[in-house]
CSV table of C-alpha atoms in Angstrom, one decimal:
chain,number,residue,atom,x,y,z
A,1,TYR,CA,31.0,-196.6,63.2
A,2,SER,CA,27.9,-198.5,61.6
A,3,ARG,CA,26.6,-195.1,60.4
A,4,GLN,CA,29.7,-194.9,58.6
A,5,LYS,CA,29.4,-198.3,56.9
A,6,MET,CA,25.7,-197.5,55.5
A,7,THR,CA,26.5,-194.1,54.0
A,8,SER,CA,29.6,-195.3,52.2
A,9,PRO,CA,27.7,-197.8,50.0
A,10,CYS,CA,25.4,-194.9,49.3
A,11,VAL,CA,28.0,-192.7,48.1
A,12,LEU,CA,29.4,-195.6,46.0
A,13,LEU,CA,26.1,-196.1,44.4
A,14,LEU,CA,25.8,-192.7,43.7
A,15,LEU,CA,29.4,-192.4,41.9
A,16,VAL,CA,28.5,-195.6,40.0
A,17,THR,CA,25.3,-194.7,39.0
A,18,LEU,CA,26.0,-190.9,37.8
A,19,PRO,CA,27.2,-191.3,34.4
A,20,LEU,CA,24.1,-193.4,33.8
A,21,VAL,CA,21.9,-190.4,34.5
A,22,LEU,CA,24.1,-188.0,32.2
A,23,CYS,CA,23.6,-190.0,29.1
A,24,TYR,CA,20.3,-191.3,28.6
A,25,GLU,CA,17.8,-192.2,25.9
A,26,PRO,CA,14.9,-189.7,25.4
A,27,SER,CA,11.4,-189.6,26.8
A,28,ASP,CA,8.6,-189.0,24.7
A,29,THR,CA,8.4,-185.4,25.5
A,30,GLN,CA,12.0,-185.0,24.6
A,31,LEU,CA,11.6,-186.9,21.5
A,32,ASN,CA,9.1,-184.4,20.6
A,33,GLN,CA,11.9,-181.5,21.6
A,34,LEU,CA,14.6,-182.9,19.3
A,35,PRO,CA,15.8,-180.7,16.7
A,36,ASP,CA,14.1,-181.1,13.2
A,37,TYR,CA,16.8,-182.2,11.0
A,38,GLY,CA,15.0,-181.7,8.0
A,39,ASN,CA,14.7,-178.1,8.6
A,40,PRO,CA,17.4,-176.7,6.4
A,41,LYS,CA,18.7,-174.2,9.0
A,42,VAL,CA,18.6,-176.9,11.9
A,43,ALA,CA,20.3,-179.2,9.6
A,44,LYS,CA,23.2,-176.8,8.8
A,45,ARG,CA,24.1,-176.3,12.5
A,46,LEU,CA,23.7,-179.9,13.2
A,47,LYS,CA,26.3,-180.6,10.4
A,48,CYS,CA,28.7,-177.9,11.9
A,49,SER,CA,28.2,-179.3,15.2
A,50,ALA,CA,29.0,-183.0,13.8
A,51,CYS,CA,32.1,-181.5,11.8
A,52,LYS,CA,33.4,-179.7,14.9
A,53,VAL,CA,33.4,-183.1,16.9
A,54,ILE,CA,34.7,-185.1,14.2
A,55,THR,CA,37.8,-182.7,13.7
A,56,LYS,CA,38.2,-182.2,17.4
A,57,GLU,CA,38.5,-186.1,17.8
A,58,VAL,CA,40.6,-186.6,15.0
A,59,TYR,CA,42.7,-183.7,16.4
A,60,GLU,CA,42.9,-185.1,19.8
A,61,ARG,CA,43.8,-188.7,18.5
A,62,LEU,CA,46.6,-187.4,16.4
A,63,SER,CA,47.9,-185.2,19.3
A,64,ASN,CA,48.1,-188.2,21.5
A,65,LEU,CA,49.8,-190.1,18.8
A,66,LYS,CA,52.6,-187.1,18.4
A,67,GLN,CA,53.3,-187.3,21.8
A,68,SER,CA,54.8,-190.9,21.4
A,69,LYS,CA,56.0,-190.7,17.5
A,70,LYS,CA,57.5,-187.6,15.9
A,71,GLN,CA,55.2,-186.9,13.1
A,72,PRO,CA,52.0,-188.9,12.1
A,73,ARG,CA,52.6,-190.6,8.6
A,74,GLU,CA,49.9,-190.9,6.3
A,75,PHE,CA,49.0,-194.7,7.2
A,76,HIS,CA,48.8,-193.4,11.2
A,77,ILE,CA,46.2,-190.6,9.7
A,78,LEU,CA,44.2,-193.1,8.1
A,79,GLU,CA,43.9,-195.3,11.0
A,80,VAL,CA,42.7,-192.5,13.1
A,81,LEU,CA,40.1,-191.6,10.4
A,82,GLU,CA,39.1,-195.0,10.0
A,83,GLY,CA,38.2,-195.7,14.0
A,84,VAL,CA,36.9,-191.8,14.9
A,85,CYS,CA,33.2,-192.7,13.5
A,86,THR,CA,32.8,-195.4,15.7
A,87,VAL,CA,33.8,-193.5,18.6
A,88,LEU,CA,31.6,-190.7,18.0
A,89,LYS,CA,28.7,-193.0,17.4
A,90,ASN,CA,29.3,-194.5,20.8
A,91,GLN,CA,30.5,-191.6,23.0
A,92,PHE,CA,28.6,-188.5,21.9
A,93,GLY,CA,25.1,-187.2,22.3
A,94,LEU,CA,23.2,-183.9,21.9
A,95,LEU,CA,23.8,-181.4,24.6
A,96,MET,CA,20.9,-181.0,27.0
A,97,ARG,CA,19.9,-177.4,28.2
A,98,ASN,CA,17.3,-176.9,30.7
A,99,ASN,CA,16.0,-180.5,30.2
A,100,LYS,CA,16.0,-179.8,26.5
A,101,PRO,CA,18.1,-181.1,23.7
A,102,THR,CA,19.9,-178.9,21.6
A,103,GLU,CA,21.8,-178.9,18.3
A,104,ASP,CA,25.4,-179.1,19.9
A,105,PHE,CA,26.9,-182.8,20.2
A,106,SER,CA,29.1,-183.5,23.6
A,107,SER,CA,30.9,-186.3,24.7
A,108,ASN,CA,31.4,-184.5,28.0
A,109,LYS,CA,30.3,-186.9,30.8
A,110,ALA,CA,29.7,-183.9,33.5
A,111,ILE,CA,26.9,-182.9,31.5
A,112,SER,CA,23.5,-184.2,30.4
A,113,ARG,CA,23.7,-185.6,26.8
A,114,LEU,CA,20.6,-187.5,25.2
A,115,THR,CA,21.4,-190.5,23.0
A,116,GLY,CA,19.4,-192.8,20.9
A,117,ASN,CA,16.9,-192.2,18.3
A,118,TRP,CA,18.4,-190.7,15.4
A,119,ILE,CA,21.0,-189.0,17.3
A,120,ASN,CA,24.2,-191.5,17.1
A,121,SER,CA,23.4,-192.5,13.7
A,122,TYR,CA,23.3,-189.2,12.4
A,123,LEU,CA,26.9,-188.5,13.8
A,124,ASP,CA,28.0,-191.8,12.4
A,125,THR,CA,26.3,-191.3,9.0
A,126,ARG,CA,27.9,-187.8,8.8
A,127,CYS,CA,31.2,-189.1,9.8
A,128,GLY,CA,30.9,-191.5,7.1
A,129,GLU,CA,30.1,-189.1,4.7
A,130,LEU,CA,32.8,-187.0,5.3
A,131,MET,CA,35.3,-190.0,5.3
A,132,GLY,CA,34.0,-191.3,2.3
A,133,GLU,CA,33.9,-187.9,0.5
A,134,PHE,CA,37.0,-186.4,1.7
A,135,GLU,CA,39.5,-188.8,3.2
A,136,ASP,CA,42.4,-188.3,1.1
A,137,GLU,CA,42.2,-184.5,1.4
A,138,MET,CA,41.7,-184.9,5.1
A,139,VAL,CA,45.1,-187.3,5.2
A,140,GLU,CA,46.8,-184.5,3.4
A,141,ASP,CA,45.3,-181.7,5.3
A,142,PHE,CA,46.2,-182.9,8.6
A,143,GLN,CA,49.5,-183.6,7.6
A,144,ASP,CA,49.7,-180.1,6.2
A,145,LEU,CA,48.0,-178.6,9.3
A,146,ALA,CA,50.2,-180.9,11.7
A,147,GLY,CA,51.2,-178.6,14.6
A,148,GLY,CA,48.2,-176.1,14.3
A,149,SER,CA,45.8,-175.4,16.7
A,150,LEU,CA,42.3,-177.0,17.2
A,151,GLU,CA,40.8,-173.9,16.2
A,152,ASP,CA,43.0,-173.4,13.0
A,153,ILE,CA,41.8,-177.0,12.1
A,154,GLN,CA,38.3,-176.3,12.7
A,155,LYS,CA,38.3,-173.2,10.6
A,156,HIS,CA,40.2,-174.7,7.7
A,157,PHE,CA,37.7,-178.1,7.4
A,158,CYS,CA,34.4,-176.7,9.0
A,159,THR,CA,34.3,-173.1,7.3
A,160,GLY,CA,36.4,-173.8,4.5
A,161,LYS,CA,37.1,-177.0,2.7
A,162,TYR,CA,33.8,-178.6,3.8
A,163,ALA,CA,31.6,-175.6,4.3
A,164,GLN,CA,29.7,-176.9,7.2
A,165,CYS,CA,29.8,-173.8,9.5
A,166,SER,CA,29.5,-170.0,9.3
A,167,GLN,CA,32.3,-168.1,11.5
A,168,LYS,CA,29.5,-167.3,13.9
A,169,HIS,CA,28.7,-171.1,14.8
A,170,LEU,CA,32.3,-172.2,14.5
A,171,THR,CA,33.3,-169.7,17.4
A,172,LYS,CA,30.4,-170.7,19.6
A,173,ASP,CA,31.6,-172.0,22.6
A,174,GLU,CA,31.1,-175.7,22.8
A,175,LEU,CA,30.4,-177.2,26.5
């Protein structure tokens, strides 16, 4: 009986601390392994990943809005667009593979992600640039594409209109 009491707090402690382990500040070694966003090829892949997570976040928020309302109007879409950059900055990080940062952004709490350094400000800046430059078009496009799939919307925004991704990078599975 007393043994059960001792193991329960340990299990609880593991469940409470697990999310802290999965999203963390980079070590010096990991800082040296961060993608070089000054390299044009790496920058394009980072911009593609940022575009995909921005459109995914907007799509999911608008889908949730559609469940409570019939069709999001322009002001609903504007509200979603205005709040999305803060969410990205606070909830996303670079996906880790084999303890090394990749060029893919993720919010998946079940997978290790790296935050801090330039990672979160990069996403926030990229999101702000897209919103500042294309906000009016995004409102129109999200209204026109209402009911489309996430893949269709990402293809429209990230390969077409904003040309951040090649078709190869767009279809790459994101964890």
